[in-house]
Amino acid sequence: MENNKRIRILDVPVDMVNNEQAMEIFKGLMERPGCDLIVTPNSEIVLNATRDEELKMLIEEAGLIIPDGIGLVYASKIVGEPLRERVTGVDFLNSILAYLEETGKSVYLLGSKPANEERPSVAALAGENMQIKYPKLKIAGTHDGYFKKHQEAELVREINESGADFLCAALGAPKQEKFIYEHRQEFTNIRAGIGVGGSLDVWAGTVKRAPKFYQDHGLEWLYRFAQEPSRYKRMAQLPLFMIKVLAKGKK
């Protein structure tokens, strides 16, 4: 991290990294004691951090903050410190899984929907599909995202007993980031945790990732909106984010 530059968008830090540089930082986190938080902010998360002091604080203290949303790339140009490129959480997770397989380290998958009569939990399904792509990947354990606050101590115990080295939490932002940050000192073997949003659903096959055209042009948000019009309130955050960035201008 010493050689990496962090820029600020609406006074929220973001690492100026490409995927390769982000992976080098990640590998360093996995080799040092303690549990570091990896954050994958998009425009909505950055905007929320301007209103949520706890969220902003944990982003400030994160070991790695990758520029996930295309809105951050545009905003970085407006503030006069252009990001090298966008590093999507889904693609970054792919790189992480390949590294974990190569090094023999294990991952715990936490979040999304529980099992029902028709299928296993989304986390379990995601784990099965991850092992199809990465046959030697060690899935230390899985747990759905439907748990109460008073159950978190037991969940942390289960994660610790699994021996997992890395934690993927798909609880939705900012709950997933706050969960990792709050319990970071309780984890005995986890070296880093990342909030992955809907990535487990994509891995499980319960949600389709946007086609490549949308990915290449930073339009995943438009594809998701077309699939789920009920997301309109969240989509409304995007123009508000850009208005605030334009209003603030360069440093």
PDB file of N, CA and C in Angstrom, residues 16-71:
ATOM      1  N   MET A  16      -6.120   4.093  -6.601  1.00  0.00           N
ATOM      2  CA  MET A  16      -5.854   4.239  -8.030  1.00  0.00           C
ATOM      3  C   MET A  16      -5.082   2.999  -8.500  1.00  0.00           C
ATOM      4  N   VAL A  17      -5.833   1.947  -8.815  1.00  0.00           N
ATOM      5  CA  VAL A  17      -5.228   0.669  -9.187  1.00  0.00           C
ATOM      6  C   VAL A  17      -5.942   0.058 -10.392  1.00  0.00           C
ATOM      7  N   ASN A  18      -5.190  -0.778 -11.127  1.00  0.00           N
ATOM      8  CA  ASN A  18      -5.815  -1.656 -12.104  1.00  0.00           C
ATOM      9  C   ASN A  18      -5.938  -3.034 -11.465  1.00  0.00           C
ATOM     10  N   ASN A  19      -6.451  -4.016 -12.187  1.00  0.00           N
ATOM     11  CA  ASN A  19      -6.691  -5.327 -11.599  1.00  0.00           C
ATOM     12  C   ASN A  19      -5.393  -5.975 -11.113  1.00  0.00           C
ATOM     13  N   GLU A  20      -4.329  -5.849 -11.918  1.00  0.00           N
ATOM     14  CA  GLU A  20      -3.050  -6.462 -11.549  1.00  0.00           C
ATOM     15  C   GLU A  20      -2.487  -5.845 -10.275  1.00  0.00           C
ATOM     16  N   GLN A  21      -2.550  -4.524 -10.179  1.00  0.00           N
ATOM     17  CA  GLN A  21      -2.047  -3.845  -8.989  1.00  0.00           C
ATOM     18  C   GLN A  21      -2.890  -4.178  -7.765  1.00  0.00           C
ATOM     19  N   ALA A  22      -4.202  -4.253  -7.957  1.00  0.00           N
ATOM     20  CA  ALA A  22      -5.088  -4.622  -6.851  1.00  0.00           C
ATOM     21  C   ALA A  22      -4.754  -6.020  -6.339  1.00  0.00           C
ATOM     22  N   MET A  23      -4.443  -6.942  -7.258  1.00  0.00           N
ATOM     23  CA  MET A  23      -4.091  -8.300  -6.852  1.00  0.00           C
ATOM     24  C   MET A  23      -2.787  -8.328  -6.068  1.00  0.00           C
ATOM     25  N   GLU A  24      -1.826  -7.511  -6.436  1.00  0.00           N
ATOM     26  CA  GLU A  24      -0.571  -7.472  -5.694  1.00  0.00           C
ATOM     27  C   GLU A  24      -0.807  -6.993  -4.258  1.00  0.00           C
ATOM     28  N   ILE A  25      -1.663  -5.987  -4.108  1.00  0.00           N
ATOM     29  CA  ILE A  25      -2.010  -5.512  -2.765  1.00  0.00           C
ATOM     30  C   ILE A  25      -2.741  -6.609  -2.003  1.00  0.00           C
ATOM     31  N   PHE A  26      -3.678  -7.275  -2.679  1.00  0.00           N
ATOM     32  CA  PHE A  26      -4.430  -8.362  -2.048  1.00  0.00           C
ATOM     33  C   PHE A  26      -3.495  -9.454  -1.538  1.00  0.00           C
ATOM     34  N   LYS A  27      -2.531  -9.846  -2.336  1.00  0.00           N
ATOM     35  CA  LYS A  27      -1.597 -10.901  -1.924  1.00  0.00           C
ATOM     36  C   LYS A  27      -0.834 -10.487  -0.670  1.00  0.00           C
ATOM     37  N   GLY A  28      -0.496  -9.207  -0.599  1.00  0.00           N
ATOM     38  CA  GLY A  28       0.173  -8.704   0.595  1.00  0.00           C
ATOM     39  C   GLY A  28      -0.717  -8.790   1.825  1.00  0.00           C
ATOM     40  N   LEU A  29      -1.996  -8.473   1.656  1.00  0.00           N
ATOM     41  CA  LEU A  29      -2.937  -8.567   2.780  1.00  0.00           C
ATOM     42  C   LEU A  29      -3.036  -9.996   3.288  1.00  0.00           C
ATOM     43  N   MET A  30      -2.983 -10.957   2.369  1.00  0.00           N
ATOM     44  CA  MET A  30      -3.145 -12.362   2.746  1.00  0.00           C
ATOM     45  C   MET A  30      -1.927 -12.923   3.472  1.00  0.00           C
ATOM     46  N   GLU A  31      -0.839 -12.190   3.446  1.00  0.00           N
ATOM     47  CA  GLU A  31       0.389 -12.673   4.081  1.00  0.00           C
ATOM     48  C   GLU A  31       0.676 -11.990   5.415  1.00  0.00           C
ATOM     49  N   ARG A  32      -0.167 -11.062   5.817  1.00  0.00           N
ATOM     50  CA  ARG A  32       0.117 -10.381   7.077  1.00  0.00           C
ATOM     51  C   ARG A  32      -0.964 -10.700   8.106  1.00  0.00           C
ATOM     52  N   PRO A  33      -0.633 -10.611   9.387  1.00  0.00           N
ATOM     53  CA  PRO A  33      -1.599 -10.965  10.428  1.00  0.00           C
ATOM     54  C   PRO A  33      -2.775  -9.998  10.489  1.00  0.00           C
ATOM     55  N   GLY A  34      -3.875 -10.479  11.057  1.00  0.00           N
ATOM     56  CA  GLY A  34      -5.069  -9.664  11.175  1.00  0.00           C
ATOM     57  C   GLY A  34      -5.964  -9.818   9.965  1.00  0.00           C
ATOM     58  N   CYS A  35      -7.149  -9.237  10.052  1.00  0.00           N
ATOM     59  CA  CYS A  35      -8.124  -9.320   8.969  1.00  0.00           C
ATOM     60  C   CYS A  35      -8.343  -7.939   8.373  1.00  0.00           C
ATOM     61  N   ASP A  36      -7.999  -7.778   7.098  1.00  0.00           N
ATOM     62  CA  ASP A  36      -8.213  -6.519   6.396  1.00  0.00           C
ATOM     63  C   ASP A  36      -9.526  -6.546   5.629  1.00  0.00           C
ATOM     64  N   LEU A  37     -10.116  -5.383   5.504  1.00  0.00           N
ATOM     65  CA  LEU A  37     -11.345  -5.231   4.734  1.00  0.00           C
ATOM     66  C   LEU A  37     -11.027  -4.758   3.326  1.00  0.00           C
ATOM     67  N   ILE A  38     -11.669  -5.389   2.332  1.00  0.00           N
ATOM     68  CA  ILE A  38     -11.577  -4.948   0.943  1.00  0.00           C
ATOM     69  C   ILE A  38     -12.936  -4.388   0.551  1.00  0.00           C
ATOM     70  N   VAL A  39     -12.967  -3.161   0.072  1.00  0.00           N
ATOM     71  CA  VAL A  39     -14.221  -2.504  -0.293  1.00  0.00           C
ATOM     72  C   VAL A  39     -14.254  -2.307  -1.807  1.00  0.00           C
ATOM     73  N   THR A  40     -15.429  -2.491  -2.389  1.00  0.00           N
ATOM     74  CA  THR A  40     -15.591  -2.337  -3.846  1.00  0.00           C
ATOM     75  C   THR A  40     -16.641  -1.259  -4.119  1.00  0.00           C
ATOM     76  N   PRO A  41     -16.311  -0.002  -3.865  1.00  0.00           N
ATOM     77  CA  PRO A  41     -17.333   1.042  -3.970  1.00  0.00           C
ATOM     78  C   PRO A  41     -17.751   1.365  -5.396  1.00  0.00           C
ATOM     79  N   ASN A  42     -19.041   1.648  -5.542  1.00  0.00           N
ATOM     80  CA  ASN A  42     -19.578   2.242  -6.762  1.00  0.00           C
ATOM     81  C   ASN A  42     -20.121   3.615  -6.380  1.00  0.00           C
ATOM     82  N   SER A  43     -20.791   4.261  -7.289  1.00  0.00           N
ATOM     83  CA  SER A  43     -21.305   5.609  -7.017  1.00  0.00           C
ATOM     84  C   SER A  43     -22.242   5.626  -5.815  1.00  0.00           C
ATOM     85  N   GLU A  44     -23.110   4.622  -5.724  1.00  0.00           N
ATOM     86  CA  GLU A  44     -24.081   4.567  -4.635  1.00  0.00           C
ATOM     87  C   GLU A  44     -23.396   4.446  -3.282  1.00  0.00           C
ATOM     88  N   ILE A  45     -22.377   3.589  -3.194  1.00  0.00           N
ATOM     89  CA  ILE A  45     -21.667   3.394  -1.929  1.00  0.00           C
ATOM     90  C   ILE A  45     -20.937   4.667  -1.523  1.00  0.00           C
ATOM     91  N   VAL A  46     -20.292   5.322  -2.487  1.00  0.00           N
ATOM     92  CA  VAL A  46     -19.593   6.570  -2.176  1.00  0.00           C
ATOM     93  C   VAL A  46     -20.588   7.625  -1.681  1.00  0.00           C
ATOM     94  N   LEU A  47     -21.718   7.734  -2.348  1.00  0.00           N
ATOM     95  CA  LEU A  47     -22.726   8.711  -1.938  1.00  0.00           C
ATOM     96  C   LEU A  47     -23.241   8.383  -0.542  1.00  0.00           C
ATOM     97  N   ASN A  48     -23.490   7.106  -0.273  1.00  0.00           N
ATOM     98  CA  ASN A  48     -23.950   6.704   1.060  1.00  0.00           C
ATOM     99  C   ASN A  48     -22.906   7.011   2.125  1.00  0.00           C
ATOM    100  N   ALA A  49     -21.624   6.878   1.762  1.00  0.00           N
ATOM    101  CA  ALA A  49     -20.554   7.141   2.727  1.00  0.00           C
ATOM    102  C   ALA A  49     -20.497   8.607   3.125  1.00  0.00           C
ATOM    103  N   THR A  50     -21.015   9.509   2.273  1.00  0.00           N
ATOM    104  CA  THR A  50     -21.042  10.927   2.631  1.00  0.00           C
ATOM    105  C   THR A  50     -22.102  11.206   3.686  1.00  0.00           C
ATOM    106  N   ARG A  51     -23.027  10.250   3.878  1.00  0.00           N
ATOM    107  CA  ARG A  51     -24.112  10.429   4.851  1.00  0.00           C
ATOM    108  C   ARG A  51     -23.954   9.516   6.063  1.00  0.00           C
ATOM    109  N   ASP A  52     -23.128   8.480   5.938  1.00  0.00           N
ATOM    110  CA  ASP A  52     -22.993   7.450   6.961  1.00  0.00           C
ATOM    111  C   ASP A  52     -21.564   7.488   7.487  1.00  0.00           C
ATOM    112  N   GLU A  53     -21.362   8.071   8.662  1.00  0.00           N
ATOM    113  CA  GLU A  53     -20.020   8.247   9.209  1.00  0.00           C
ATOM    114  C   GLU A  53     -19.317   6.919   9.446  1.00  0.00           C
ATOM    115  N   GLU A  54     -20.068   5.909   9.880  1.00  0.00           N
ATOM    116  CA  GLU A  54     -19.463   4.597  10.140  1.00  0.00           C
ATOM    117  C   GLU A  54     -18.953   3.979   8.844  1.00  0.00           C
ATOM    118  N   LEU A  55     -19.749   4.071   7.784  1.00  0.00           N
ATOM    119  CA  LEU A  55     -19.338   3.528   6.499  1.00  0.00           C
ATOM    120  C   LEU A  55     -18.098   4.253   5.981  1.00  0.00           C
ATOM    121  N   LYS A  56     -18.083   5.566   6.077  1.00  0.00           N
ATOM    122  CA  LYS A  56     -16.924   6.332   5.615  1.00  0.00           C
ATOM    123  C   LYS A  56     -15.682   5.956   6.410  1.00  0.00           C
ATOM    124  N   MET A  57     -15.831   5.783   7.710  1.00  0.00           N
ATOM    125  CA  MET A  57     -14.696   5.449   8.553  1.00  0.00           C
ATOM    126  C   MET A  57     -14.102   4.097   8.193  1.00  0.00           C
ATOM    127  N   LEU A  58     -14.957   3.104   7.949  1.00  0.00           N
ATOM    128  CA  LEU A  58     -14.412   1.780   7.638  1.00  0.00           C
ATOM    129  C   LEU A  58     -13.785   1.745   6.247  1.00  0.00           C
ATOM    130  N   ILE A  59     -14.304   2.572   5.317  1.00  0.00           N
ATOM    131  CA  ILE A  59     -13.653   2.671   4.007  1.00  0.00           C
ATOM    132  C   ILE A  59     -12.272   3.293   4.177  1.00  0.00           C
ATOM    133  N   GLU A  60     -12.178   4.326   5.015  1.00  0.00           N
ATOM    134  CA  GLU A  60     -10.892   4.972   5.280  1.00  0.00           C
ATOM    135  C   GLU A  60      -9.864   3.963   5.788  1.00  0.00           C
ATOM    136  N   GLU A  61     -10.310   3.003   6.588  1.00  0.00           N
ATOM    137  CA  GLU A  61      -9.402   2.049   7.210  1.00  0.00           C
ATOM    138  C   GLU A  61      -9.227   0.763   6.411  1.00  0.00           C
ATOM    139  N   ALA A  62      -9.895   0.640   5.274  1.00  0.00           N
ATOM    140  CA  ALA A  62      -9.824  -0.586   4.478  1.00  0.00           C
ATOM    141  C   ALA A  62      -8.417  -0.815   3.927  1.00  0.00           C
ATOM    142  N   GLY A  63      -8.054  -2.074   3.785  1.00  0.00           N
ATOM    143  CA  GLY A  63      -6.754  -2.414   3.228  1.00  0.00           C
ATOM    144  C   GLY A  63      -6.692  -2.221   1.734  1.00  0.00           C
ATOM    145  N   LEU A  64      -7.856  -2.267   1.080  1.00  0.00           N
ATOM    146  CA  LEU A  64      -7.917  -2.120  -0.371  1.00  0.00           C
ATOM    147  C   LEU A  64      -9.288  -1.583  -0.753  1.00  0.00           C
ATOM    148  N   ILE A  65      -9.301  -0.560  -1.601  1.00  0.00           N
ATOM    149  CA  ILE A  65     -10.552   0.058  -2.050  1.00  0.00           C
ATOM    150  C   ILE A  65     -10.518   0.099  -3.568  1.00  0.00           C
ATOM    151  N   ILE A  66     -11.168  -0.846  -4.226  1.00  0.00           N
ATOM    152  CA  ILE A  66     -11.081  -0.917  -5.683  1.00  0.00           C
ATOM    153  C   ILE A  66     -12.196  -0.102  -6.333  1.00  0.00           C
ATOM    154  N   PRO A  67     -11.899   0.570  -7.439  1.00  0.00           N
ATOM    155  CA  PRO A  67     -12.907   1.390  -8.127  1.00  0.00           C
ATOM    156  C   PRO A  67     -13.842   0.525  -8.966  1.00  0.00           C
ATOM    157  N   ASP A  68     -14.950   0.100  -8.372  1.00  0.00           N
ATOM    158  CA  ASP A  68     -15.856  -0.852  -9.026  1.00  0.00           C
ATOM    159  C   ASP A  68     -16.767  -0.180 -10.052  1.00  0.00           C
ATOM    160  N   GLY A  69     -17.368   0.939  -9.700  1.00  0.00           N
ATOM    161  CA  GLY A  69     -18.385   1.543 -10.557  1.00  0.00           C
ATOM    162  C   GLY A  69     -17.813   2.442 -11.641  1.00  0.00           C
ATOM    163  N   ILE A  70     -18.447   2.425 -12.826  1.00  0.00           N
ATOM    164  CA  ILE A  70     -18.018   3.289 -13.926  1.00  0.00           C
ATOM    165  C   ILE A  70     -18.190   4.756 -13.559  1.00  0.00           C
ATOM    166  N   GLY A  71     -19.148   5.046 -12.660  1.00  0.00           N
ATOM    167  CA  GLY A  71     -19.348   6.422 -12.219  1.00  0.00           C
ATOM    168  C   GLY A  71     -18.119   6.983 -11.527  1.00  0.00           C
TER     169      GLY A  71
END
